[in-house]
Amino acid sequence: MKALVWHGKEDIRCDTVTDPEIQDPRDAIIKVTSCAICGSDLHLFHNFIPGMLPGDIMGHETMGEVVEVGSGVDGKLKKGDRIVVPFTIICGECDQCKRGNFSVCETTNRKRHLADKVFGHTTAGLFGYTHLTGGYPGGQAEYLRVPFADATHIKVPAGIPDEQLLFLSDIFPTGWQAAAQCDIEPTDTVAIWGCGPVGQMAIRSAILLGANQVIAIDCLPERLSMAEAGGATTINFETESVLERLQELTDGKGPEKCIDCVGMESHVMASLPDTLLDRAKQMVMAESDRPHVLREMIYVCRPGGIISVPGVYSGLSDMLPMGAFMNKGLTMRTGQTHVNRWTDDLLRRIEDGEIDPSFVITHTVPLEQGPEMYQVFRDKRDSCVKVVLKP
Amino acid sequence: MFHFSNIIRTKGDPKIVEGGPSLKQPADQLARALGWFSIGLGVVELFAPRRVTHTLGMEGRETLVRAFGVREIMAGIMSLSVEKNAGLWARVGGDGLDAAALLSGLTSDNPKKGNIALALLMVGGIAVLDYRAAQDTKPRRPPRDARRKLYPNRSGFPKGIESVRTAARQIAAHAGQNEVKQGDERRVP
């Protein structure tokens, strides 16, 4: 089959690889009908997340049709079922899964000894990601083996196009969780840094959850226009002062809720010296993340507020203003997404026509063009916001 | 065809049968080679400056050579990173500094001026490679003033934003009423 394979920094190729096989009775194989490139795939593309190996298949936003099931799938899936594959692999049985904390499933990381050492405790296995999270082959391919398939799936009905359902795999529940864990009140202002695909979903989620005002921060006109279309007031950080504008828009009080949809690769600008220093340190491996957005959020957030972090951080961040964080009594909530905690509700909202997540797609191309689209997406060429690949 | 990465695959996972074309261009390979060359030269300059100054007949300039060594290492690291273009331009600038330093030692009383002439020739050749690699690895990001598509009609709400806002307000009001009721019940002895 064809698959997008990681060969090193900025080197992804469309290779021919062997087809996946059932390895465990709880496995299923799907024929991929649609998959997407995620912003966090770019961290892997840049080799900023440790633990990738040449030959790893990329991709964790995938859906398709079940073509083979293991004997232990227990009737929960059958050939021909149409499923979206959540990016977190879950067993559905461990203590964390029973609590709904699916992204920290204690069972599914097959290389848990690595995660135990690096993170202190293992987290769930993830598709198409680092070997710290199991090194499972990803879904930017023609076929995908879904481990623990009896639990790791979202069954979706026929009649709704792939484009509306695909993002249940990651960015829609990720944006939703980011907003939900802010405990939004009807009087709240929610400020969202980063108007990439997750930021766009977070904007819509904050609106659906009843925020009084949503403010979106980015520098790309196409992304700001999409944010504005979704109901946000926008700030272009290249032409305006984020701090001053947020003060103006909140009567000097600061936003009650702040969401970081940027993560470890924040924009580097000469006018923001901390971003230059972070980049220099990242280059010589003295720091793994560039946490400018975290610093800014802690500074502007209203005392007693909540900071939500769906953006990916990989390791060590320097110079976080913990004094301000502590004295302002802020709360930080973060984590990979507990996808299956939210997807029943989100699927219903899609079926009811409350939201159509396909608004974010700007490019749809065959799988073979995937490697070039990584570059287009990374360079923000052709006003690219979200790429869907068709195997 | 043998693929080294197949050896480290977990049993049962897909293995590469036939590799596809790489995204890497010759300029990327050149940038990588120049990056490692820069680090190698930098290490020599930093840790063996006397050897360098002796070869060039420029004794007493060891501190300058050490500083150039640090510069070479930094430019090399940058050339190997995602920001390779900045690293390569830093190298082009560094080539200029190298040439200027070498020219200052090209005096008639320097018995090693032949070595300096050779070094200048090498710096010139490498400067051409640095410049070419820097030109060929220019970031392909659109310029700031480029025309861009805008997406003012992509709300994502098929029923309109106002309908969503109204529904959210109703849900919040309903939840508020329930909270008041529960509060009243709690006050009942």
PDB file of C-alpha atoms in Angstrom, chain A residues 7 9-18 23 45-46 53-57 110-111 137 186 204 207-208 210-211 220-222 225-226 229-231 238 279 283-284 352-356 359 361-362 371 375 379-383 385, chain B residues 3 5-6 8-24 28 32 74 77-84 139-142 144 147-159 161 164-165 168-169 171-172:
ATOM      1  CA  HIS A   7      12.542   9.668   6.918  1.00  0.00           C
ATOM      2  CA  LYS A   9      13.772  16.240   9.519  1.00  0.00           C
ATOM      3  CA  GLU A  10      11.670  17.805   6.740  1.00  0.00           C
ATOM      4  CA  ASP A  11      11.723  14.552   4.804  1.00  0.00           C
ATOM      5  CA  ILE A  12       8.402  12.770   4.389  1.00  0.00           C
ATOM      6  CA  ARG A  13       7.960  10.462   1.419  1.00  0.00           C
ATOM      7  CA  CYS A  14       5.094   8.620  -0.155  1.00  0.00           C
ATOM      8  CA  ASP A  15       6.504   5.078   0.021  1.00  0.00           C
ATOM      9  CA  THR A  16       5.139   1.683  -0.907  1.00  0.00           C
ATOM     10  CA  VAL A  17       4.950  -0.375   2.291  1.00  0.00           C
ATOM     11  CA  THR A  18       3.601  -3.789   3.239  1.00  0.00           C
ATOM     12  CA  GLN A  23      -1.566  -8.739  15.226  1.00  0.00           C
ATOM     13  CA  PHE A  45       8.133  17.123  10.355  1.00  0.00           C
ATOM     14  CA  HIS A  46      10.574  19.520  12.052  1.00  0.00           C
ATOM     15  CA  LEU A  53      12.464   6.785  13.705  1.00  0.00           C
ATOM     16  CA  PRO A  54      12.954   6.567   9.934  1.00  0.00           C
ATOM     17  CA  GLY A  55      10.235   4.366   8.509  1.00  0.00           C
ATOM     18  CA  ASP A  56       7.457   5.619  10.832  1.00  0.00           C
ATOM     19  CA  ILE A  57       4.118   6.096   9.063  1.00  0.00           C
ATOM     20  CA  ARG A 110       3.310  -0.544  23.793  1.00  0.00           C
ATOM     21  CA  LYS A 111       6.545   1.306  24.619  1.00  0.00           C
ATOM     22  CA  PRO A 137       1.914   3.294  12.358  1.00  0.00           C
ATOM     23  CA  PRO A 186     -22.153  33.495  29.883  1.00  0.00           C
ATOM     24  CA  ARG A 204     -16.612  27.636  17.431  1.00  0.00           C
ATOM     25  CA  ILE A 207     -19.343  30.195  20.920  1.00  0.00           C
ATOM     26  CA  LEU A 208     -21.397  26.985  21.214  1.00  0.00           C
ATOM     27  CA  GLY A 210     -22.016  30.397  25.342  1.00  0.00           C
ATOM     28  CA  ALA A 211     -19.004  32.698  25.765  1.00  0.00           C
ATOM     29  CA  LEU A 220      -2.296  35.454   8.978  1.00  0.00           C
ATOM     30  CA  PRO A 221      -5.134  37.315   7.214  1.00  0.00           C
ATOM     31  CA  GLU A 222      -6.805  34.138   5.903  1.00  0.00           C
ATOM     32  CA  SER A 225     -10.870  36.094   8.377  1.00  0.00           C
ATOM     33  CA  MET A 226     -11.983  32.534   9.121  1.00  0.00           C
ATOM     34  CA  ALA A 229     -16.490  34.365  10.252  1.00  0.00           C
ATOM     35  CA  GLY A 230     -16.835  32.042  13.252  1.00  0.00           C
ATOM     36  CA  GLY A 231     -17.822  34.899  15.552  1.00  0.00           C
ATOM     37  CA  GLU A 238       2.086  41.689  13.856  1.00  0.00           C
ATOM     38  CA  ARG A 279      14.582  29.857  19.171  1.00  0.00           C
ATOM     39  CA  MET A 283      18.422  25.227  18.100  1.00  0.00           C
ATOM     40  CA  VAL A 284      21.214  24.162  20.450  1.00  0.00           C
ATOM     41  CA  ASP A 352     -28.350  18.199  14.006  1.00  0.00           C
ATOM     42  CA  GLY A 353     -26.652  20.749  11.756  1.00  0.00           C
ATOM     43  CA  GLU A 354     -25.438  22.853  14.687  1.00  0.00           C
ATOM     44  CA  ILE A 355     -21.925  22.791  13.301  1.00  0.00           C
ATOM     45  CA  ASP A 356     -20.209  21.658  10.120  1.00  0.00           C
ATOM     46  CA  PHE A 359     -15.514  24.751   6.995  1.00  0.00           C
ATOM     47  CA  ILE A 361     -10.736  22.479   4.842  1.00  0.00           C
ATOM     48  CA  THR A 362      -8.862  24.562   2.290  1.00  0.00           C
ATOM     49  CA  PRO A 371       4.736  15.269   1.150  1.00  0.00           C
ATOM     50  CA  GLN A 375       5.576  22.013   2.944  1.00  0.00           C
ATOM     51  CA  ASP A 379       4.903  27.592   4.846  1.00  0.00           C
ATOM     52  CA  LYS A 380       1.260  28.786   4.893  1.00  0.00           C
ATOM     53  CA  ARG A 381       1.384  28.949   1.116  1.00  0.00           C
ATOM     54  CA  ASP A 382      -1.791  29.313  -0.941  1.00  0.00           C
ATOM     55  CA  SER A 383      -3.702  30.449   2.194  1.00  0.00           C
ATOM     56  CA  VAL A 385      -5.398  26.171   6.730  1.00  0.00           C
TER      57      VAL A 385
ATOM     58  CA  HIS B   3      15.773  -0.450   3.703  1.00  0.00           C
ATOM     59  CA  SER B   5      14.669   1.341   8.751  1.00  0.00           C
ATOM     60  CA  ASN B   6      12.887  -2.018   8.285  1.00  0.00           C
ATOM     61  CA  ILE B   8      13.918  -1.511  13.635  1.00  0.00           C
ATOM     62  CA  ARG B   9      10.210  -1.965  12.789  1.00  0.00           C
ATOM     63  CA  THR B  10       8.090  -3.666  15.414  1.00  0.00           C
ATOM     64  CA  LYS B  11       7.124  -7.142  14.254  1.00  0.00           C
ATOM     65  CA  GLY B  12       3.972  -7.028  12.173  1.00  0.00           C
ATOM     66  CA  ASP B  13       4.136  -3.284  11.404  1.00  0.00           C
ATOM     67  CA  PRO B  14       4.293  -2.223   7.744  1.00  0.00           C
ATOM     68  CA  LYS B  15       7.784  -2.231   6.245  1.00  0.00           C
ATOM     69  CA  ILE B  16       9.052  -0.165   3.322  1.00  0.00           C
ATOM     70  CA  VAL B  17       8.979  -2.075   0.034  1.00  0.00           C
ATOM     71  CA  GLU B  18       9.825   0.786  -2.295  1.00  0.00           C
ATOM     72  CA  GLY B  19      10.857   4.279  -1.273  1.00  0.00           C
ATOM     73  CA  GLY B  20       9.166   7.321  -2.795  1.00  0.00           C
ATOM     74  CA  PRO B  21      10.875  10.537  -3.878  1.00  0.00           C
ATOM     75  CA  SER B  22      12.457  12.611  -1.118  1.00  0.00           C
ATOM     76  CA  LEU B  23      11.460  16.193  -0.373  1.00  0.00           C
ATOM     77  CA  LYS B  24      15.139  16.987   0.060  1.00  0.00           C
ATOM     78  CA  ASP B  28      19.378  20.856   1.288  1.00  0.00           C
ATOM     79  CA  ARG B  32      23.822  19.963   5.524  1.00  0.00           C
ATOM     80  CA  MET B  74      26.811  28.701  15.772  1.00  0.00           C
ATOM     81  CA  ILE B  77      24.186  24.512  14.065  1.00  0.00           C
ATOM     82  CA  MET B  78      21.824  26.985  12.438  1.00  0.00           C
ATOM     83  CA  SER B  79      22.564  25.568   8.969  1.00  0.00           C
ATOM     84  CA  LEU B  80      21.590  22.097  10.206  1.00  0.00           C
ATOM     85  CA  SER B  81      18.349  23.352  11.789  1.00  0.00           C
ATOM     86  CA  VAL B  82      14.954  24.197  10.306  1.00  0.00           C
ATOM     87  CA  GLU B  83      16.269  27.781   9.903  1.00  0.00           C
ATOM     88  CA  LYS B  84      19.068  26.632   7.589  1.00  0.00           C
ATOM     89  CA  PRO B 139      12.009  29.997   2.553  1.00  0.00           C
ATOM     90  CA  ARG B 140       9.067  29.620   0.241  1.00  0.00           C
ATOM     91  CA  ARG B 141       6.717  31.438   2.586  1.00  0.00           C
ATOM     92  CA  PRO B 142       4.621  33.992   0.742  1.00  0.00           C
ATOM     93  CA  ARG B 144       3.912  39.611   3.826  1.00  0.00           C
ATOM     94  CA  ARG B 147      -2.435  38.555  -2.018  1.00  0.00           C
ATOM     95  CA  ARG B 148      -4.112  35.912   0.105  1.00  0.00           C
ATOM     96  CA  LYS B 149      -7.460  34.181  -0.098  1.00  0.00           C
ATOM     97  CA  LEU B 150      -9.775  35.182   2.716  1.00  0.00           C
ATOM     98  CA  TYR B 151     -12.534  33.027   4.169  1.00  0.00           C
ATOM     99  CA  PRO B 152     -15.204  35.464   5.402  1.00  0.00           C
ATOM    100  CA  ASN B 153     -18.066  33.056   4.683  1.00  0.00           C
ATOM    101  CA  ARG B 154     -16.748  30.019   6.522  1.00  0.00           C
ATOM    102  CA  SER B 155     -18.576  30.304   9.823  1.00  0.00           C
ATOM    103  CA  GLY B 156     -18.998  26.559  10.296  1.00  0.00           C
ATOM    104  CA  PHE B 157     -22.507  27.170  11.647  1.00  0.00           C
ATOM    105  CA  PRO B 158     -25.041  26.048   9.018  1.00  0.00           C
ATOM    106  CA  LYS B 159     -27.869  27.755  10.919  1.00  0.00           C
ATOM    107  CA  ILE B 161     -24.003  32.366  14.401  1.00  0.00           C
ATOM    108  CA  VAL B 164     -26.038  29.371  17.983  1.00  0.00           C
ATOM    109  CA  ARG B 165     -25.643  32.323  20.336  1.00  0.00           C
ATOM    110  CA  ALA B 168     -26.377  28.985  24.096  1.00  0.00           C
ATOM    111  CA  ARG B 169     -28.042  31.864  25.973  1.00  0.00           C
ATOM    112  CA  ILE B 171     -29.260  26.850  27.758  1.00  0.00           C
ATOM    113  CA  ALA B 172     -27.363  29.132  30.176  1.00  0.00           C
TER     114      ALA B 172
END
